Amino acid sequence: MTRRRLGLLALWAVVALELAVIVSSAWTLGAGAGRVVQADQLPAGAPTTAIVLGAKSADGEPGTYLRNRLDVAVDLYRSGQVDRIIDSGNDSDDAGNEVQVMRTYLQAHGIPAQRIVDDPAGLNTAATCRRAATEFGVHRALIVTQGFHVGRAVGLCRAEGIDVVGVIAPCQGCTALSLARNYVREPLLARPRAVLTVLTTSR
């Protein structure tokens, strides 16, 4: 292959990447418009379901991201905003038994066991939203995650027919490096993949 042809291929690859980033970011912003709030901005209304997205756990304890999400879910339950919490994640040993860790944490913070629904097959955000709709009959929900992630989560759940509002979890204790990594990963990898998922698998 000639140098000129390699250069053209590289150029097209860059253009394709830029287009994917632009389109997927526009989709994320559109999906989340008017549907992303802080917990204290939620209007009063009938209790609904909270979906807590799994994240890193180790040694039976939630990692920083997950602990912040769970704390928001606990507050939502205590304030009467939700009456059911779906803890969705990867419950394999390799992933740190995310769902068991979440259930244990929620119960330790006063959430009744019967108000917690375990989803051990929420291997990614798309799977969580799909299973919430098809396996757990969710039609309306609050989904709890950090700000860099919440728009994509809202978009994926809306694609499954769920009337969803994203609730931003803080990131107290998160390192600057991990936050930077996530804010870079979202537009370059996660959002384009989410759009592809919606186009190919959602109802």
PDB file of C-alpha atoms in Angstrom:
ATOM      1  CA  MET A   1       0.000   0.000   0.000  1.00  0.00           C
ATOM      2  CA  THR A   2       1.392   3.389  -0.978  1.00  0.00           C
ATOM      3  CA  ARG A   3       2.130   6.141   1.518  1.00  0.00           C
ATOM      4  CA  ARG A   4      -0.528   8.311  -0.103  1.00  0.00           C
ATOM      5  CA  ARG A   5      -3.187   5.627   0.301  1.00  0.00           C
ATOM      6  CA  LEU A   6      -2.215   5.090   3.924  1.00  0.00           C
ATOM      7  CA  GLY A   7      -2.540   8.813   4.486  1.00  0.00           C
ATOM      8  CA  LEU A   8      -6.018   8.846   2.956  1.00  0.00           C
ATOM      9  CA  LEU A   9      -7.114   5.909   5.089  1.00  0.00           C
ATOM     10  CA  ALA A  10      -5.826   7.637   8.204  1.00  0.00           C
ATOM     11  CA  LEU A  11      -7.677  10.804   7.227  1.00  0.00           C
ATOM     12  CA  TRP A  12     -10.927   8.936   6.692  1.00  0.00           C
ATOM     13  CA  ALA A  13     -10.496   7.191  10.032  1.00  0.00           C
ATOM     14  CA  VAL A  14     -10.116  10.532  11.775  1.00  0.00           C
ATOM     15  CA  VAL A  15     -13.159  11.941   9.970  1.00  0.00           C
ATOM     16  CA  ALA A  16     -15.224   8.874  10.887  1.00  0.00           C
ATOM     17  CA  LEU A  17     -14.189   9.150  14.528  1.00  0.00           C
ATOM     18  CA  GLU A  18     -15.043  12.842  14.647  1.00  0.00           C
ATOM     19  CA  LEU A  19     -18.426  12.182  13.045  1.00  0.00           C
ATOM     20  CA  ALA A  20     -19.165   9.391  15.531  1.00  0.00           C
ATOM     21  CA  VAL A  21     -18.260  11.648  18.437  1.00  0.00           C
ATOM     22  CA  ILE A  22     -20.408  14.526  17.142  1.00  0.00           C
ATOM     23  CA  VAL A  23     -23.457  12.384  16.352  1.00  0.00           C
ATOM     24  CA  SER A  24     -23.345  10.388  19.577  1.00  0.00           C
ATOM     25  CA  SER A  25     -22.783  13.468  21.720  1.00  0.00           C
ATOM     26  CA  ALA A  26     -25.748  15.183  20.057  1.00  0.00           C
ATOM     27  CA  TRP A  27     -27.857  12.078  20.724  1.00  0.00           C
ATOM     28  CA  THR A  28     -26.786  12.049  24.378  1.00  0.00           C
ATOM     29  CA  LEU A  29     -27.584  15.726  24.859  1.00  0.00           C
ATOM     30  CA  GLY A  30     -30.941  15.336  23.142  1.00  0.00           C
ATOM     31  CA  ALA A  31     -31.906  12.256  25.122  1.00  0.00           C
ATOM     32  CA  GLY A  32     -31.049  13.886  28.410  1.00  0.00           C
ATOM     33  CA  ALA A  33     -32.538  17.317  27.723  1.00  0.00           C
ATOM     34  CA  GLY A  34     -34.832  18.183  30.624  1.00  0.00           C
ATOM     35  CA  ARG A  35     -34.337  14.740  32.121  1.00  0.00           C
ATOM     36  CA  VAL A  36     -31.161  15.103  34.171  1.00  0.00           C
ATOM     37  CA  VAL A  37     -31.351  16.609  37.650  1.00  0.00           C
ATOM     38  CA  GLN A  38     -29.731  16.737  41.051  1.00  0.00           C
ATOM     39  CA  ALA A  39     -31.599  14.722  43.672  1.00  0.00           C
ATOM     40  CA  ASP A  40     -32.815  17.859  45.443  1.00  0.00           C
ATOM     41  CA  GLN A  41     -34.329  19.162  42.195  1.00  0.00           C
ATOM     42  CA  LEU A  42     -36.799  16.300  41.776  1.00  0.00           C
ATOM     43  CA  PRO A  43     -40.423  17.433  41.888  1.00  0.00           C
ATOM     44  CA  ALA A  44     -42.793  15.800  44.338  1.00  0.00           C
ATOM     45  CA  GLY A  45     -44.741  12.905  42.923  1.00  0.00           C
ATOM     46  CA  ALA A  46     -45.749   9.300  43.338  1.00  0.00           C
ATOM     47  CA  PRO A  47     -42.872   7.026  44.362  1.00  0.00           C
ATOM     48  CA  THR A  48     -41.145   5.268  41.528  1.00  0.00           C
ATOM     49  CA  THR A  49     -38.271   2.844  40.949  1.00  0.00           C
ATOM     50  CA  ALA A  50     -34.618   3.792  41.285  1.00  0.00           C
ATOM     51  CA  ILE A  51     -32.090   1.987  39.113  1.00  0.00           C
ATOM     52  CA  VAL A  52     -28.566   2.042  40.513  1.00  0.00           C
ATOM     53  CA  LEU A  53     -25.883   1.204  37.980  1.00  0.00           C
ATOM     54  CA  GLY A  54     -23.077  -1.016  39.211  1.00  0.00           C
ATOM     55  CA  ALA A  55     -19.437  -0.021  39.354  1.00  0.00           C
ATOM     56  CA  LYS A  56     -16.182  -1.256  40.798  1.00  0.00           C
ATOM     57  CA  SER A  57     -16.328  -3.155  44.085  1.00  0.00           C
ATOM     58  CA  ALA A  58     -13.590  -4.894  46.025  1.00  0.00           C
ATOM     59  CA  ASP A  59     -13.322  -6.896  49.232  1.00  0.00           C
ATOM     60  CA  GLY A  60     -17.054  -6.727  49.787  1.00  0.00           C
ATOM     61  CA  GLU A  61     -17.172  -2.929  49.716  1.00  0.00           C
ATOM     62  CA  PRO A  62     -18.425  -0.544  47.028  1.00  0.00           C
ATOM     63  CA  GLY A  63     -15.830   1.570  45.284  1.00  0.00           C
ATOM     64  CA  THR A  64     -15.992   5.347  45.367  1.00  0.00           C
ATOM     65  CA  TYR A  65     -18.257   5.748  42.329  1.00  0.00           C
ATOM     66  CA  LEU A  66     -20.665   3.071  43.469  1.00  0.00           C
ATOM     67  CA  ARG A  67     -20.819   4.264  47.072  1.00  0.00           C
ATOM     68  CA  ASN A  68     -21.852   7.733  45.929  1.00  0.00           C
ATOM     69  CA  ARG A  69     -24.585   6.251  43.729  1.00  0.00           C
ATOM     70  CA  LEU A  70     -25.890   4.094  46.556  1.00  0.00           C
ATOM     71  CA  ASP A  71     -25.960   7.027  48.963  1.00  0.00           C
ATOM     72  CA  VAL A  72     -28.167   8.935  46.525  1.00  0.00           C
ATOM     73  CA  ALA A  73     -30.502   5.939  46.217  1.00  0.00           C
ATOM     74  CA  VAL A  74     -30.755   5.717  50.010  1.00  0.00           C
ATOM     75  CA  ASP A  75     -31.653   9.406  50.196  1.00  0.00           C
ATOM     76  CA  LEU A  76     -34.272   8.975  47.463  1.00  0.00           C
ATOM     77  CA  TYR A  77     -35.884   6.132  49.395  1.00  0.00           C
ATOM     78  CA  ARG A  78     -35.838   8.006  52.701  1.00  0.00           C
ATOM     79  CA  SER A  79     -37.415  11.067  51.079  1.00  0.00           C
ATOM     80  CA  GLY A  80     -40.230   8.994  49.569  1.00  0.00           C
ATOM     81  CA  GLN A  81     -39.175   9.594  45.966  1.00  0.00           C
ATOM     82  CA  VAL A  82     -38.732   5.854  45.340  1.00  0.00           C
ATOM     83  CA  ASP A  83     -40.209   2.722  46.856  1.00  0.00           C
ATOM     84  CA  ARG A  84     -38.086   0.167  45.011  1.00  0.00           C
ATOM     85  CA  ILE A  85     -34.388   0.037  44.176  1.00  0.00           C
ATOM     86  CA  ILE A  86     -32.963  -2.136  41.412  1.00  0.00           C
ATOM     87  CA  ASP A  87     -29.286  -2.828  42.030  1.00  0.00           C
ATOM     88  CA  SER A  88     -27.946  -3.750  38.624  1.00  0.00           C
ATOM     89  CA  GLY A  89     -24.442  -4.912  37.851  1.00  0.00           C
ATOM     90  CA  ASN A  90     -22.042  -7.755  37.261  1.00  0.00           C
ATOM     91  CA  ASP A  91     -22.297 -10.200  40.139  1.00  0.00           C
ATOM     92  CA  SER A  92     -19.388 -12.401  39.122  1.00  0.00           C
ATOM     93  CA  ASP A  93     -16.461 -12.967  41.461  1.00  0.00           C
ATOM     94  CA  ASP A  94     -14.137 -11.301  38.954  1.00  0.00           C
ATOM     95  CA  ALA A  95     -16.220  -8.108  39.094  1.00  0.00           C
ATOM     96  CA  GLY A  96     -16.315  -8.051  42.880  1.00  0.00           C
ATOM     97  CA  ASN A  97     -19.891  -9.336  43.262  1.00  0.00           C
ATOM     98  CA  GLU A  98     -21.306  -5.894  42.556  1.00  0.00           C
ATOM     99  CA  VAL A  99     -24.950  -6.765  43.178  1.00  0.00           C
ATOM    100  CA  GLN A 100     -24.350  -8.509  46.481  1.00  0.00           C
ATOM    101  CA  VAL A 101     -22.204  -5.593  47.605  1.00  0.00           C
ATOM    102  CA  MET A 102     -24.962  -3.160  46.651  1.00  0.00           C
ATOM    103  CA  ARG A 103     -27.668  -5.114  48.466  1.00  0.00           C
ATOM    104  CA  THR A 104     -25.557  -5.415  51.599  1.00  0.00           C
ATOM    105  CA  TYR A 105     -24.793  -1.686  51.587  1.00  0.00           C
ATOM    106  CA  LEU A 106     -28.411  -0.685  51.003  1.00  0.00           C
ATOM    107  CA  GLN A 107     -29.705  -2.921  53.770  1.00  0.00           C
ATOM    108  CA  ALA A 108     -27.016  -1.655  56.144  1.00  0.00           C
ATOM    109  CA  HIS A 109     -28.331   1.850  55.472  1.00  0.00           C
ATOM    110  CA  GLY A 110     -31.919   1.007  56.297  1.00  0.00           C
ATOM    111  CA  ILE A 111     -33.452  -0.100  53.001  1.00  0.00           C
ATOM    112  CA  PRO A 112     -35.795  -3.068  53.626  1.00  0.00           C
ATOM    113  CA  ALA A 113     -34.682  -6.240  51.867  1.00  0.00           C
ATOM    114  CA  GLN A 114     -38.030  -6.611  50.104  1.00  0.00           C
ATOM    115  CA  ARG A 115     -37.606  -3.164  48.527  1.00  0.00           C
ATOM    116  CA  ILE A 116     -34.391  -4.180  46.767  1.00  0.00           C
ATOM    117  CA  VAL A 117     -34.446  -6.031  43.440  1.00  0.00           C
ATOM    118  CA  ASP A 118     -31.228  -7.720  42.352  1.00  0.00           C
ATOM    119  CA  ASP A 119     -30.207  -7.702  38.701  1.00  0.00           C
ATOM    120  CA  PRO A 120     -26.998  -9.748  38.483  1.00  0.00           C
ATOM    121  CA  ALA A 121     -26.907  -9.590  34.683  1.00  0.00           C
ATOM    122  CA  GLY A 122     -26.615  -5.829  34.248  1.00  0.00           C
ATOM    123  CA  LEU A 123     -23.255  -6.247  32.575  1.00  0.00           C
ATOM    124  CA  ASN A 124     -23.413  -2.793  30.998  1.00  0.00           C
ATOM    125  CA  THR A 125     -25.786   0.164  30.909  1.00  0.00           C
ATOM    126  CA  ALA A 126     -27.637  -1.089  27.839  1.00  0.00           C
ATOM    127  CA  ALA A 127     -28.246  -4.484  29.449  1.00  0.00           C
ATOM    128  CA  THR A 128     -29.461  -2.832  32.643  1.00  0.00           C
ATOM    129  CA  CYS A 129     -32.021  -0.727  30.779  1.00  0.00           C
ATOM    130  CA  ARG A 130     -33.162  -3.605  28.615  1.00  0.00           C
ATOM    131  CA  ARG A 131     -33.634  -5.921  31.596  1.00  0.00           C
ATOM    132  CA  ALA A 132     -35.371  -3.232  33.635  1.00  0.00           C
ATOM    133  CA  ALA A 133     -38.016  -3.047  30.918  1.00  0.00           C
ATOM    134  CA  THR A 134     -38.294  -6.706  29.941  1.00  0.00           C
ATOM    135  CA  GLU A 135     -37.488  -8.600  33.142  1.00  0.00           C
ATOM    136  CA  PHE A 136     -38.684  -6.246  35.873  1.00  0.00           C
ATOM    137  CA  GLY A 137     -41.559  -4.446  34.158  1.00  0.00           C
ATOM    138  CA  VAL A 138     -40.208  -0.947  34.696  1.00  0.00           C
ATOM    139  CA  HIS A 139     -42.125   1.772  32.847  1.00  0.00           C
ATOM    140  CA  ARG A 140     -41.037   4.794  34.873  1.00  0.00           C
ATOM    141  CA  ALA A 141     -37.797   5.202  36.804  1.00  0.00           C
ATOM    142  CA  LEU A 142     -35.005   7.320  38.168  1.00  0.00           C
ATOM    143  CA  ILE A 143     -31.543   6.175  37.109  1.00  0.00           C
ATOM    144  CA  VAL A 144     -28.639   7.068  39.379  1.00  0.00           C
ATOM    145  CA  THR A 145     -25.084   7.580  38.167  1.00  0.00           C
ATOM    146  CA  GLN A 146     -22.390  10.240  37.831  1.00  0.00           C
ATOM    147  CA  GLY A 147     -22.684  13.259  35.576  1.00  0.00           C
ATOM    148  CA  PHE A 148     -20.350  12.034  32.845  1.00  0.00           C
ATOM    149  CA  HIS A 149     -22.510   8.910  32.436  1.00  0.00           C
ATOM    150  CA  VAL A 150     -26.044  10.019  33.167  1.00  0.00           C
ATOM    151  CA  GLY A 151     -27.050  11.353  29.724  1.00  0.00           C
ATOM    152  CA  ARG A 152     -26.062   8.116  28.025  1.00  0.00           C
ATOM    153  CA  ALA A 153     -27.905   6.091  30.669  1.00  0.00           C
ATOM    154  CA  VAL A 154     -31.062   8.137  30.140  1.00  0.00           C
ATOM    155  CA  GLY A 155     -30.828   7.691  26.371  1.00  0.00           C
ATOM    156  CA  LEU A 156     -30.401   3.932  26.588  1.00  0.00           C
ATOM    157  CA  CYS A 157     -33.331   3.517  28.984  1.00  0.00           C
ATOM    158  CA  ARG A 158     -35.574   5.762  26.900  1.00  0.00           C
ATOM    159  CA  ALA A 159     -34.758   3.603  23.887  1.00  0.00           C
ATOM    160  CA  GLU A 160     -36.225   0.674  25.843  1.00  0.00           C
ATOM    161  CA  GLY A 161     -39.477   2.550  26.411  1.00  0.00           C
ATOM    162  CA  ILE A 162     -38.814   3.653  29.990  1.00  0.00           C
ATOM    163  CA  ASP A 163     -39.938   7.119  31.066  1.00  0.00           C
ATOM    164  CA  VAL A 164     -36.729   7.900  32.902  1.00  0.00           C
ATOM    165  CA  VAL A 165     -35.081  10.798  34.693  1.00  0.00           C
ATOM    166  CA  GLY A 166     -31.370  10.742  35.415  1.00  0.00           C
ATOM    167  CA  VAL A 167     -30.268  11.671  38.923  1.00  0.00           C
ATOM    168  CA  ILE A 168     -26.684  12.858  39.198  1.00  0.00           C
ATOM    169  CA  ALA A 169     -24.629  11.199  41.906  1.00  0.00           C
ATOM    170  CA  PRO A 170     -21.705  13.199  43.271  1.00  0.00           C
ATOM    171  CA  CYS A 171     -18.195  11.847  43.137  1.00  0.00           C
ATOM    172  CA  GLN A 172     -16.861  12.592  46.585  1.00  0.00           C
ATOM    173  CA  GLY A 173     -13.506  10.891  46.962  1.00  0.00           C
ATOM    174  CA  CYS A 174     -13.001  10.240  43.238  1.00  0.00           C
ATOM    175  CA  THR A 175      -9.494  10.976  42.022  1.00  0.00           C
ATOM    176  CA  ALA A 176      -8.867  13.613  39.376  1.00  0.00           C
ATOM    177  CA  LEU A 177      -7.214  10.980  37.185  1.00  0.00           C
ATOM    178  CA  SER A 178     -10.187   8.616  37.244  1.00  0.00           C
ATOM    179  CA  LEU A 179     -12.603  11.440  36.509  1.00  0.00           C
ATOM    180  CA  ALA A 180     -10.477  12.653  33.602  1.00  0.00           C
ATOM    181  CA  ARG A 181     -10.315   9.128  32.208  1.00  0.00           C
ATOM    182  CA  ASN A 182     -14.098   8.772  32.344  1.00  0.00           C
ATOM    183  CA  TYR A 183     -14.762  12.174  30.799  1.00  0.00           C
ATOM    184  CA  VAL A 184     -12.453  11.246  27.894  1.00  0.00           C
ATOM    185  CA  ARG A 185     -13.850   7.733  27.507  1.00  0.00           C
ATOM    186  CA  GLU A 186     -17.487   8.848  27.322  1.00  0.00           C
ATOM    187  CA  PRO A 187     -17.440  10.805  24.020  1.00  0.00           C
ATOM    188  CA  LEU A 188     -14.752   8.728  22.330  1.00  0.00           C
ATOM    189  CA  LEU A 189     -15.963   5.211  23.129  1.00  0.00           C
ATOM    190  CA  ALA A 190     -19.049   4.874  25.298  1.00  0.00           C
ATOM    191  CA  ARG A 191     -21.435   7.218  23.495  1.00  0.00           C
ATOM    192  CA  PRO A 192     -20.727   5.937  19.960  1.00  0.00           C
ATOM    193  CA  ARG A 193     -21.196   2.385  21.219  1.00  0.00           C
ATOM    194  CA  ALA A 194     -24.479   3.380  22.872  1.00  0.00           C
ATOM    195  CA  VAL A 195     -25.822   4.836  19.630  1.00  0.00           C
ATOM    196  CA  LEU A 196     -24.820   1.685  17.771  1.00  0.00           C
ATOM    197  CA  THR A 197     -26.612  -0.390  20.406  1.00  0.00           C
ATOM    198  CA  VAL A 198     -29.790   1.661  20.060  1.00  0.00           C
ATOM    199  CA  LEU A 199     -29.716   1.370  16.278  1.00  0.00           C
ATOM    200  CA  THR A 200     -29.197  -2.382  16.289  1.00  0.00           C
ATOM    201  CA  THR A 201     -30.937  -3.821  19.341  1.00  0.00           C
ATOM    202  CA  SER A 202     -33.405  -1.503  21.066  1.00  0.00           C
ATOM    203  CA  ARG A 203     -37.147  -1.919  20.705  1.00  0.00           C
TER     204      ARG A 203
END
